[in-house]
Amino acid sequence: MNRANLRTVPSSSFPDCSAPQDVPSRSLSLQPIEIFSTCPASDGIPREDYARKLVDVARWSEEAGCHGILIYSDNSLLDPWLIAHLIIQNTSSLCPLVAVQPVYMHPYTVAKMIASLGHLYRRRLYLNMVAGGFKNDLIALNDPTPHDERYDRLKEYTIIIEELLKNPSGVTYRGRFYQVEHLKLTPLLPLNLFPGIFVSGSSEAGVESAKAIRATAIKYPKPPNQEGEILDSGIDYGIRVGIIARATEEEAWKVACTRFPPDRKGQITHQLAMKTSDSVWHRQLSEFGIQANNPYWLLPFQNYKTFCPYLVGSYERVAEELGRYIGLGYRTFILDIPPDKEELEHTQIGFRKAVIKAYGRTAA
């Protein structure tokens, strides 16, 4: 599925947010919206249940009209490329969004994975380029590279991947971190399967890296009223956010507090993780407190149950907040792991109302 195909999903799925045909595609206000879900992490589910749960979440996401699904990657999790393979085998159009960390493999290997999966399944992939925010993971791999330099490395890494996928005649590249000589990639990847590129990072270095390679910059958002000015239209922006929306505020908060009760052990784990992370977004989120009557909720993050803020409230209230993010220029939304199929249906309602608020027209 590509951006143009968003309008072909069933009416019960996420809304059609693509621009009318007579509007230039770079018009900020009418850029299409892409919605991704997130697959469950392998470290929190019994081994014998994990594959079934993964396939269930992928199928729910596809049925709901999600464009793709994020696959985590860190030292404690299953290999994201094997997860992507399983998702492709069990869905018909869902695009795996694979987290890619340069310290794990050479850029040629990433390009080869993309080309091989494209050759076998004719499925488009997305790459979530991550510099690595947990220092203990990096230290274990003997990677002492400072924070901002990791983003410089990420730029070189991504450039080589893209050039290998685009240039059948071969690639020569001489950078600070990587050098290749007349390197060729086979099989050739069809142009329509060229991967979407995201750069994960809320720091200035992360955003600058996204600009340099014209990737979508993925941030962990502040509350909409603290986000500041409308985003630079030179590149695309997205956010990672969980959503719990129901018909009433009371019902939504009841679900939220049942799903994510206070957890002292989780809070301690979160505090320890903060001490071993140089991630800007991790620090920024931790600084926001919980305010009364505010749909922006951080308790799951503070209890180490997830790695993104949540929007909690009635369909109308959640739609209002989503509409504000859309108004600021965010066009990609990566949702948290859906606990069941029904949760995605509730989220659809919130997004459909948000599109009406943001675009002033009925969502298909």
PDB file of N, CA and C in Angstrom, residues 14 33 39 107 120 134 142 149 159-160 168 172 183 197 212 241 285 288 293 309 327 340 354:
ATOM      1  N   PHE A  14      -9.380   3.548   9.191  1.00  0.00           N
ATOM      2  CA  PHE A  14      -8.922   4.904   9.433  1.00  0.00           C
ATOM      3  C   PHE A  14      -9.299   5.784   8.253  1.00  0.00           C
ATOM      4  N   ILE A  33      -2.190  11.789   5.528  1.00  0.00           N
ATOM      5  CA  ILE A  33      -1.832  11.289   6.855  1.00  0.00           C
ATOM      6  C   ILE A  33      -1.638   9.781   6.772  1.00  0.00           C
ATOM      7  N   CYS A  39       3.924  -3.363  16.747  1.00  0.00           N
ATOM      8  CA  CYS A  39       3.796  -4.783  17.079  1.00  0.00           C
ATOM      9  C   CYS A  39       4.255  -5.026  18.518  1.00  0.00           C
ATOM     10  N   PRO A 107      25.385  -1.283   6.387  1.00  0.00           N
ATOM     11  CA  PRO A 107      24.291  -0.783   5.547  1.00  0.00           C
ATOM     12  C   PRO A 107      24.005  -1.667   4.333  1.00  0.00           C
ATOM     13  N   LEU A 120      10.921 -11.244  -3.082  1.00  0.00           N
ATOM     14  CA  LEU A 120      10.113 -12.408  -2.715  1.00  0.00           C
ATOM     15  C   LEU A 120       8.633 -12.085  -2.597  1.00  0.00           C
ATOM     16  N   PHE A 134      20.029   4.191  24.573  1.00  0.00           N
ATOM     17  CA  PHE A 134      20.351   3.541  25.843  1.00  0.00           C
ATOM     18  C   PHE A 134      21.836   3.189  25.862  1.00  0.00           C
ATOM     19  N   ASN A 142      30.457  -2.200  22.619  1.00  0.00           N
ATOM     20  CA  ASN A 142      31.714  -1.449  22.474  1.00  0.00           C
ATOM     21  C   ASN A 142      31.555  -0.285  21.500  1.00  0.00           C
ATOM     22  N   GLU A 149      27.212  12.614  17.334  1.00  0.00           N
ATOM     23  CA  GLU A 149      27.987  11.916  16.303  1.00  0.00           C
ATOM     24  C   GLU A 149      27.278  10.649  15.829  1.00  0.00           C
ATOM     25  N   ILE A 159      22.408   7.087   3.699  1.00  0.00           N
ATOM     26  CA  ILE A 159      22.781   7.452   2.328  1.00  0.00           C
ATOM     27  C   ILE A 159      23.269   6.229   1.557  1.00  0.00           C
ATOM     28  N   ILE A 160      24.094   5.411   2.180  1.00  0.00           N
ATOM     29  CA  ILE A 160      24.604   4.215   1.499  1.00  0.00           C
ATOM     30  C   ILE A 160      23.466   3.254   1.172  1.00  0.00           C
ATOM     31  N   PRO A 168      21.967   0.707  -9.875  1.00  0.00           N
ATOM     32  CA  PRO A 168      22.379  -0.646 -10.278  1.00  0.00           C
ATOM     33  C   PRO A 168      23.835  -0.719 -10.727  1.00  0.00           C
ATOM     34  N   THR A 172      30.115   4.058  -4.808  1.00  0.00           N
ATOM     35  CA  THR A 172      31.371   4.369  -4.130  1.00  0.00           C
ATOM     36  C   THR A 172      31.096   5.508  -3.164  1.00  0.00           C
ATOM     37  N   LEU A 183      30.375  -0.848  -4.910  1.00  0.00           N
ATOM     38  CA  LEU A 183      29.534  -1.880  -4.289  1.00  0.00           C
ATOM     39  C   LEU A 183      28.200  -1.970  -5.028  1.00  0.00           C
ATOM     40  N   ILE A 197      11.597   6.347   4.653  1.00  0.00           N
ATOM     41  CA  ILE A 197      12.659   6.525   5.640  1.00  0.00           C
ATOM     42  C   ILE A 197      12.193   7.464   6.739  1.00  0.00           C
ATOM     43  N   ALA A 212      18.738  16.382   6.369  1.00  0.00           N
ATOM     44  CA  ALA A 212      19.862  16.114   5.465  1.00  0.00           C
ATOM     45  C   ALA A 212      19.551  15.000   4.476  1.00  0.00           C
ATOM     46  N   VAL A 241       2.440   8.193  19.554  1.00  0.00           N
ATOM     47  CA  VAL A 241       1.506   8.514  20.625  1.00  0.00           C
ATOM     48  C   VAL A 241       0.504   7.377  20.788  1.00  0.00           C
ATOM     49  N   LEU A 285      10.120  13.989  27.930  1.00  0.00           N
ATOM     50  CA  LEU A 285       8.855  13.428  28.393  1.00  0.00           C
ATOM     51  C   LEU A 285       8.819  13.321  29.904  1.00  0.00           C
ATOM     52  N   PHE A 288       7.522  16.422  31.927  1.00  0.00           N
ATOM     53  CA  PHE A 288       6.138  16.870  31.926  1.00  0.00           C
ATOM     54  C   PHE A 288       5.365  16.216  33.065  1.00  0.00           C
ATOM     55  N   ASN A 293      -7.551  17.428  34.198  1.00  0.00           N
ATOM     56  CA  ASN A 293      -8.360  17.632  33.000  1.00  0.00           C
ATOM     57  C   ASN A 293      -7.516  17.761  31.728  1.00  0.00           C
ATOM     58  N   PRO A 309       3.893   9.119  25.060  1.00  0.00           N
ATOM     59  CA  PRO A 309       2.763   9.676  25.799  1.00  0.00           C
ATOM     60  C   PRO A 309       1.452   9.121  25.257  1.00  0.00           C
ATOM     61  N   GLY A 327      -2.746  20.242  12.693  1.00  0.00           N
ATOM     62  CA  GLY A 327      -2.615  21.655  12.367  1.00  0.00           C
ATOM     63  C   GLY A 327      -1.192  22.166  12.466  1.00  0.00           C
ATOM     64  N   ASP A 340      -6.148  -5.037  21.664  1.00  0.00           N
ATOM     65  CA  ASP A 340      -7.141  -5.867  20.986  1.00  0.00           C
ATOM     66  C   ASP A 340      -7.646  -5.118  19.754  1.00  0.00           C
ATOM     67  N   ALA A 354     -10.998  13.899  14.051  1.00  0.00           N
ATOM     68  CA  ALA A 354      -9.867  14.828  13.955  1.00  0.00           C
ATOM     69  C   ALA A 354      -9.698  15.337  12.530  1.00  0.00           C
TER      70      ALA A 354
END
